[in-house]
CSV table of C-alpha atoms in Angstrom, one decimal:
chain,number,residue,atom,x,y,z
A,2,MET,CA,25.5,19.8,0.2
A,3,SER,CA,27.5,17.7,-2.8
A,4,VAL,CA,27.2,13.9,-2.8
A,5,ARG,CA,30.6,14.1,-4.8
A,6,ASN,CA,32.2,16.1,-1.8
A,7,HIS,CA,30.5,15.3,1.6
A,8,SER,CA,29.1,11.3,0.9
A,9,PHE,CA,31.8,8.5,1.1
A,10,VAL,CA,28.7,5.8,1.1
A,11,THR,CA,28.8,4.1,-2.3
A,12,GLU,CA,26.4,1.4,-1.3
A,13,PHE,CA,24.0,0.4,1.8
A,14,VAL,CA,23.5,-2.9,3.2
A,15,ILE,CA,19.7,-4.0,4.0
A,16,VAL,CA,20.0,-5.4,7.6
A,17,GLY,CA,16.1,-6.7,7.5
A,18,PHE,CA,15.5,-7.9,11.2
A,19,PRO,CA,18.6,-7.2,13.1
A,20,GLY,CA,17.8,-9.6,15.9
A,21,LEU,CA,17.0,-12.4,13.3
A,22,GLN,CA,19.9,-15.1,14.3
A,23,PRO,CA,21.7,-16.3,11.0
A,24,GLU,CA,20.0,-20.1,11.7
A,25,PHE,CA,16.8,-18.6,10.8
A,26,TYR,CA,17.6,-16.8,7.5
A,27,GLY,CA,16.7,-19.7,5.4
A,28,LEU,CA,13.0,-20.0,7.2
A,29,ALA,CA,12.5,-16.1,7.0
A,30,SER,CA,13.6,-16.0,3.1
A,31,ALA,CA,11.2,-19.1,2.6
A,32,VAL,CA,8.1,-17.3,4.6
A,33,LEU,CA,8.9,-13.5,2.3
A,34,LEU,CA,8.9,-15.9,-0.6
A,35,ILE,CA,5.7,-17.9,0.1
A,36,VAL,CA,4.3,-14.3,0.9
A,37,TYR,CA,5.7,-13.0,-2.7
A,38,CYS,CA,4.3,-15.7,-4.7
A,39,CYS,CA,1.1,-15.7,-2.8
A,40,THR,CA,0.7,-12.2,-3.8
A,41,LEU,CA,1.5,-12.6,-7.3
A,42,ILE,CA,-0.9,-15.8,-7.7
A,43,GLY,CA,-3.7,-13.9,-6.4
A,44,ASN,CA,-3.3,-10.8,-7.9
A,45,PHE,CA,-2.8,-12.1,-11.2
A,46,ALA,CA,-5.7,-14.4,-10.8
A,47,VAL,CA,-7.9,-11.2,-10.5
A,48,LEU,CA,-6.1,-9.6,-13.3
A,49,ILE,CA,-7.2,-12.6,-15.2
A,50,LEU,CA,-11.0,-12.2,-14.0
A,51,PHE,CA,-10.7,-8.5,-15.2
A,52,ALA,CA,-9.7,-9.7,-19.0
A,53,THR,CA,-12.2,-11.8,-19.6
A,54,PRO,CA,-15.8,-11.3,-18.4
A,55,ASN,CA,-17.8,-7.7,-19.3
A,56,ILE,CA,-19.5,-7.8,-16.3
A,57,LEU,CA,-16.5,-6.9,-14.5
A,58,GLN,CA,-16.4,-3.4,-16.7
A,59,LYS,CA,-17.9,-1.5,-13.7
A,60,PRO,CA,-16.4,1.8,-11.8
A,61,MET,CA,-15.7,-0.3,-8.7
A,62,TYR,CA,-13.8,-2.8,-10.6
A,63,ILE,CA,-12.0,-0.4,-12.5
A,64,ILE,CA,-10.6,0.7,-9.1
A,65,ILE,CA,-9.7,-2.6,-7.9
A,66,LEU,CA,-8.2,-3.2,-10.8
A,67,ASN,CA,-5.5,-0.3,-10.4
A,68,LEU,CA,-5.1,-1.2,-6.7
A,69,VAL,CA,-4.0,-4.8,-7.8
A,70,VAL,CA,-1.5,-3.6,-10.1
A,71,SER,CA,-0.1,-1.0,-7.3
A,72,ASP,CA,0.0,-3.7,-5.0
A,73,VAL,CA,2.1,-6.0,-7.5
A,74,LEU,CA,4.3,-3.2,-8.0
A,75,PHE,CA,5.0,-2.6,-4.7
A,76,SER,CA,5.6,-6.4,-3.5
A,77,THR,CA,7.9,-6.6,-6.7
A,78,THR,CA,9.7,-3.2,-5.4
A,79,THR,CA,10.5,-4.7,-1.7
A,80,LEU,CA,10.2,-8.4,-1.7
A,81,PRO,CA,13.0,-9.8,-3.8
A,82,LYS,CA,15.7,-7.9,-2.3
A,83,ILE,CA,14.8,-8.7,1.4
A,84,ILE,CA,14.4,-12.3,-0.2
A,85,ALA,CA,17.7,-11.9,-1.7
A,86,ARG,CA,19.5,-10.8,1.6
A,87,TYR,CA,18.2,-14.0,3.8
A,88,TRP,CA,18.6,-16.7,1.0
A,89,PHE,CA,22.2,-15.6,-1.1
A,90,GLN,CA,23.3,-13.1,1.9
A,91,ALA,CA,23.0,-10.3,-0.8
A,92,GLY,CA,22.1,-7.5,1.3
A,93,ALA,CA,24.0,-4.9,-0.7
A,94,ILE,CA,22.1,-2.4,-2.7
A,95,SER,CA,24.1,0.8,-4.6
A,96,PHE,CA,23.3,4.2,-3.7
A,97,ILE,CA,21.2,4.9,-6.6
A,98,GLY,CA,19.3,1.8,-6.4
A,99,CYS,CA,18.4,2.6,-2.6
A,100,PHE,CA,17.1,5.8,-3.3
A,101,LEU,CA,15.5,4.3,-6.4
A,102,GLN,CA,13.5,1.9,-3.9
A,103,MET,CA,13.0,4.6,-1.5
A,104,TYR,CA,11.0,6.8,-4.1
A,105,LEU,CA,9.0,3.5,-5.1
A,106,VAL,CA,7.8,2.4,-1.7
A,107,HIS,CA,6.5,5.8,-0.8
A,108,TYR,CA,5.1,6.2,-4.5
A,109,PHE,CA,3.2,3.0,-4.7
A,110,GLY,CA,2.2,3.7,-0.9
A,111,SER,CA,0.5,7.1,-1.9
A,112,VAL,CA,-1.0,5.8,-5.0
A,113,THR,CA,-2.8,3.2,-2.6
A,114,SER,CA,-3.9,6.1,-0.3
A,115,PHE,CA,-5.7,8.0,-3.2
A,116,LEU,CA,-7.2,4.9,-4.7
A,117,LEU,CA,-8.7,4.2,-1.3
A,118,LEU,CA,-10.2,7.6,-1.3
A,119,ILE,CA,-11.7,7.0,-4.4
A,120,MET,CA,-13.3,3.8,-3.8
A,121,ALA,CA,-14.8,5.5,-0.8
A,122,LEU,CA,-16.2,7.9,-3.1
A,123,ASP,CA,-17.6,5.4,-5.2
A,124,ARG,CA,-19.7,4.1,-1.9
A,125,TYR,CA,-20.5,7.4,-0.7
A,126,VAL,CA,-22.1,8.6,-4.0
A,127,ALA,CA,-23.7,4.9,-4.8
A,128,ILE,CA,-25.3,4.9,-1.4
A,129,CYS,CA,-25.9,8.7,-0.6
A,130,PHE,CA,-27.1,9.7,-3.9
A,131,PRO,CA,-28.2,6.0,-5.9
A,132,LEU,CA,-30.5,7.9,-8.3
A,133,ARG,CA,-27.3,10.4,-9.5
A,134,TYR,CA,-24.9,7.5,-9.3
A,135,PRO,CA,-24.9,6.6,-12.9
A,136,MET,CA,-24.5,10.5,-14.2
A,137,ILE,CA,-21.6,11.2,-11.4
A,138,ILE,CA,-19.5,7.6,-11.4
A,139,LYS,CA,-19.2,6.6,-14.8
A,140,ASN,CA,-16.2,5.0,-16.0
A,141,SER,CA,-14.5,7.3,-17.8
A,142,THR,CA,-14.6,9.5,-14.7
A,143,ILE,CA,-13.2,6.7,-12.8
A,144,HIS,CA,-10.5,6.6,-15.5
A,145,ILE,CA,-9.6,10.1,-15.0
A,146,LEU,CA,-9.7,9.8,-11.1
A,147,ASN,CA,-7.4,7.0,-10.9
A,148,ALA,CA,-5.0,8.7,-13.5
A,149,THR,CA,-4.9,11.7,-11.5
A,150,ALA,CA,-3.8,9.5,-8.6
A,151,TRP,CA,-1.2,7.7,-10.3
A,152,ILE,CA,0.3,11.3,-11.3
A,153,VAL,CA,-0.5,13.3,-8.4
A,154,ALA,CA,1.3,10.5,-6.1
A,155,LYS,CA,4.9,11.4,-7.7
A,156,ALA,CA,5.2,14.7,-6.2
A,157,CYS,CA,5.6,13.9,-2.3
A,158,PRO,CA,7.7,10.9,-2.9
A,159,LEU,CA,9.9,13.0,-5.4
A,160,MET,CA,10.4,15.6,-2.9
A,161,LEU,CA,11.4,13.3,-0.3
A,162,VAL,CA,14.3,11.7,-2.7
A,163,ILE,CA,15.4,15.4,-3.7
A,164,ARG,CA,15.7,16.4,-0.3
A,165,ALA,CA,17.4,13.3,1.4
A,166,TYR,CA,19.7,12.6,-1.9
A,167,PRO,CA,22.2,15.5,-1.2
A,168,LEU,CA,22.6,14.4,2.4
A,169,PRO,CA,26.3,13.6,3.3
A,170,TYR,CA,26.4,9.7,3.9
A,171,CYS,CA,29.7,9.3,5.5
A,172,ASP,CA,29.4,6.9,8.2
A,173,SER,CA,27.3,3.5,8.5
A,174,ASN,CA,25.7,2.2,5.6
A,175,THR,CA,23.8,0.1,7.4
A,176,ILE,CA,19.9,-0.1,6.8
A,177,SER,CA,18.0,-1.6,9.9
A,178,GLN,CA,15.1,-2.4,7.6
A,179,CYS,CA,13.8,-4.7,5.5
A,180,PHE,CA,13.6,-1.9,2.3
A,181,CYS,CA,14.9,1.6,2.1
A,182,ASP,CA,12.6,4.2,3.1
A,183,HIS,CA,12.8,7.9,3.9
A,184,ILE,CA,13.6,7.4,7.7
A,185,SER,CA,15.7,4.4,7.6
A,186,ILE,CA,18.1,6.3,5.0
A,187,THR,CA,18.2,9.8,6.4
A,188,LYS,CA,19.0,8.3,10.1
A,189,LEU,CA,22.5,7.5,8.4
A,190,ALA,CA,23.2,11.0,7.2
A,191,CYS,CA,26.1,12.8,9.2
A,192,THR,CA,23.8,15.8,9.8
A,193,ASP,CA,20.8,17.1,11.7
A,194,ARG,CA,18.0,15.1,10.5
A,195,ALA,CA,15.3,17.6,12.2
A,196,PRO,CA,15.3,19.8,9.3
A,197,TYR,CA,14.6,16.8,7.0
A,198,SER,CA,12.2,14.8,9.3
A,199,PHE,CA,9.4,17.1,9.8
A,200,PRO,CA,8.7,17.7,5.9
A,201,ALA,CA,8.3,14.1,5.9
A,202,PHE,CA,6.0,13.9,8.5
A,203,VAL,CA,4.0,16.7,7.0
A,204,THR,CA,3.9,14.6,3.7
A,205,ALA,CA,3.3,11.6,5.5
A,206,MET,CA,0.1,13.1,7.1
A,207,VAL,CA,-1.0,14.7,3.6
A,208,VAL,CA,-0.9,11.4,2.1
A,209,LEU,CA,-2.3,9.4,4.9
A,210,LEU,CA,-4.7,11.5,6.8
A,211,GLY,CA,-6.1,13.7,3.7
A,212,PRO,CA,-7.8,10.6,2.4
A,213,LEU,CA,-8.6,8.9,5.8
A,214,VAL,CA,-10.5,12.2,6.3
A,215,PHE,CA,-12.7,12.0,3.7
A,216,ILE,CA,-12.9,8.2,3.6
A,217,ILE,CA,-14.3,8.6,7.2
A,218,PHE,CA,-16.6,11.5,6.2
A,219,SER,CA,-17.9,9.1,3.5
A,220,TYR,CA,-18.1,6.2,5.7
A,221,CYS,CA,-20.3,8.4,8.4
A,222,SER,CA,-22.5,9.5,5.8
A,223,ILE,CA,-23.2,6.0,4.8
A,224,ILE,CA,-24.0,4.9,8.2
A,225,VAL,CA,-26.5,7.7,8.6
A,226,ALA,CA,-28.0,7.0,5.2
A,227,VAL,CA,-28.2,3.1,5.9
A,228,LEU,CA,-30.1,3.5,9.1
A,229,GLN,CA,-32.9,5.9,7.3
A,230,ILE,CA,-33.3,2.8,5.4
A,231,ALA,CA,-36.8,1.0,7.1
A,232,SER,CA,-35.9,-2.4,6.2
A,233,PRO,CA,-33.5,-4.3,8.4
A,234,GLN,CA,-32.8,-6.7,5.3
A,235,GLY,CA,-32.2,-3.4,3.3
A,236,ARG,CA,-29.8,-2.1,5.7
A,237,LEU,CA,-27.8,-5.5,5.7
A,238,LYS,CA,-27.9,-5.8,1.8
A,239,THR,CA,-26.5,-1.7,1.8
A,240,LEU,CA,-24.0,-2.6,4.4
A,241,SER,CA,-22.6,-5.7,2.8
A,242,THR,CA,-21.7,-3.7,-0.1
A,243,CYS,CA,-19.0,-1.8,1.7
A,244,SER,CA,-17.9,-4.5,4.0
A,245,GLY,CA,-14.9,-5.3,1.4
A,246,GLN,CA,-13.3,-1.9,1.1
A,247,LEU,CA,-13.8,-1.2,4.7
A,248,ILE,CA,-11.5,-4.5,5.7
A,249,ILE,CA,-9.1,-3.4,2.6
A,250,ILE,CA,-8.9,0.4,4.1
A,251,ALA,CA,-8.9,-1.0,7.8
A,252,LEU,CA,-5.6,-3.1,6.7
A,253,TYR,CA,-3.9,-0.1,4.9
A,254,TYR,CA,-4.6,2.5,7.7
A,255,LEU,CA,-5.0,1.2,11.1
A,256,PRO,CA,-1.4,-0.2,11.5
A,257,ARG,CA,0.1,2.8,10.0
A,258,CYS,CA,-1.9,5.1,12.1
A,259,PHE,CA,-0.6,3.4,15.2
A,260,ILE,CA,2.8,3.6,14.1
A,261,TYR,CA,2.8,7.2,13.6
A,262,LEU,CA,0.5,7.8,16.6
A,263,SER,CA,2.6,5.5,19.3
A,264,SER,CA,6.3,7.1,17.8
A,265,ASN,CA,4.7,10.8,18.3
A,266,ILE,CA,3.4,10.2,21.9
A,267,GLY,CA,6.4,8.4,23.0
A,268,ILE,CA,5.5,4.7,22.9
A,269,ARG,CA,8.4,2.7,22.0
A,270,PHE,CA,9.1,-1.0,20.4
A,271,SER,CA,12.0,-3.1,19.7
A,272,THR,CA,13.7,-2.6,16.4
A,273,ASP,CA,12.3,-6.0,15.6
A,274,LEU,CA,8.9,-5.6,16.4
A,275,HIS,CA,8.6,-2.1,15.0
A,276,ILE,CA,9.9,-3.8,11.5
A,277,VAL,CA,7.3,-6.7,11.8
A,278,ILE,CA,4.7,-4.2,12.2
A,279,ILE,CA,6.2,-2.2,9.0
A,280,MET,CA,5.7,-5.1,7.0
A,281,SER,CA,3.0,-6.8,8.1
A,282,TYR,CA,0.9,-3.7,7.0
A,283,SER,CA,3.3,-3.2,4.0
A,284,LEU,CA,3.1,-6.8,2.6
A,285,LEU,CA,0.2,-8.6,4.1
A,286,PRO,CA,-2.6,-6.5,2.3
A,287,PRO,CA,-1.4,-7.4,-1.6
A,288,MET,CA,-1.7,-11.0,-0.3
A,289,ILE,CA,-4.9,-10.9,1.7
A,290,ASN,CA,-6.8,-8.3,-0.6
A,291,PRO,CA,-7.3,-10.9,-3.8
A,292,LEU,CA,-9.4,-12.9,-1.5
A,293,ILE,CA,-11.4,-9.7,-0.3
A,294,TYR,CA,-12.2,-8.9,-4.1
A,295,CYS,CA,-13.3,-12.5,-4.6
A,296,PHE,CA,-15.4,-13.2,-1.7
A,297,LYS,CA,-16.5,-10.0,-0.7
A,298,THR,CA,-17.7,-8.9,-4.3
A,299,LYS,CA,-20.7,-10.3,-5.4
A,300,ASP,CA,-20.0,-10.2,-9.6
A,301,MET,CA,-16.3,-11.1,-8.8
A,302,LYS,CA,-17.2,-14.3,-6.7
A,303,GLN,CA,-19.8,-15.6,-9.2
A,304,THR,CA,-17.4,-15.2,-12.5
A,305,LEU,CA,-14.7,-16.9,-10.2
A,306,MET,CA,-17.4,-19.9,-9.7
A,307,LYS,CA,-18.2,-20.1,-13.3
A,308,LYS,CA,-14.5,-20.1,-14.6
A,309,PHE,CA,-13.6,-23.1,-11.7
A,310,LYS,CA,-17.0,-25.1,-12.8
A,311,LYS,CA,-15.8,-25.1,-16.5
A,312,SER,CA,-12.3,-26.1,-15.6
A,313,THR,CA,-13.2,-28.8,-13.5
A,314,ALA,CA,-16.1,-29.9,-15.9
A,315,PRO,CA,-15.3,-33.1,-17.6
């Protein structure tokens, strides 16, 4: 259908949390602004660490660098608009701007999913095939895999936008969400959503479950390999190299899988609680991940401590 002939909506209005009373708008905007500032400060601190010492130019840290960039771009895509909505009551977003935000939200989410797969691959080879690791996982290999993740991730979000953009939007323009995403936008279309929701669900499963299946396989293989180590100290040391990555993976996948599973087995939440869960798994990991990178990664922790001692030395 032609947007020109069938769509009367020229802009959308992002509501955020529908049940939030106006007297709490200032508090909500302040909390979101703090989250955004902490995200920027933490991730830019990691970027500065990567910019200086050669010790961090290793395959795992190259993957982390790409995750940092994806996290910053995702937060910058979503948070400024919802902060403006609560701080300045500026919730309106243009028709095209909303679809652009939708594309970027799903794109950066897909990039992160593929990067976590690469991270799991790195740990899988390092622990299960330690002698072959330097030959298989090189910096050049990781650069190619990371670039592939950024390129391949474009396809699914682009398909979602291409299918959703021409739909007739001729009634409500109010989005009960903190940013434009495929579900919240297509719910507003004046047509049967079923032909569009199933392909979107399949896309989400490919982007989420495809990498997750390999991640589960890789860490099951890692556990088997670790159990074959005779020394208890050796087992703990090997597992400690995966602890940071496991936390990052759990923060990304577990809440998402919970939301998808609950919606498909009939568990229903209030709109506000549903949005809180989505915002938690969308915005908290980019803020928390820099702490995990710095305190769960030995080289980064040592480099950070050296820089701190230098900055505090008289």
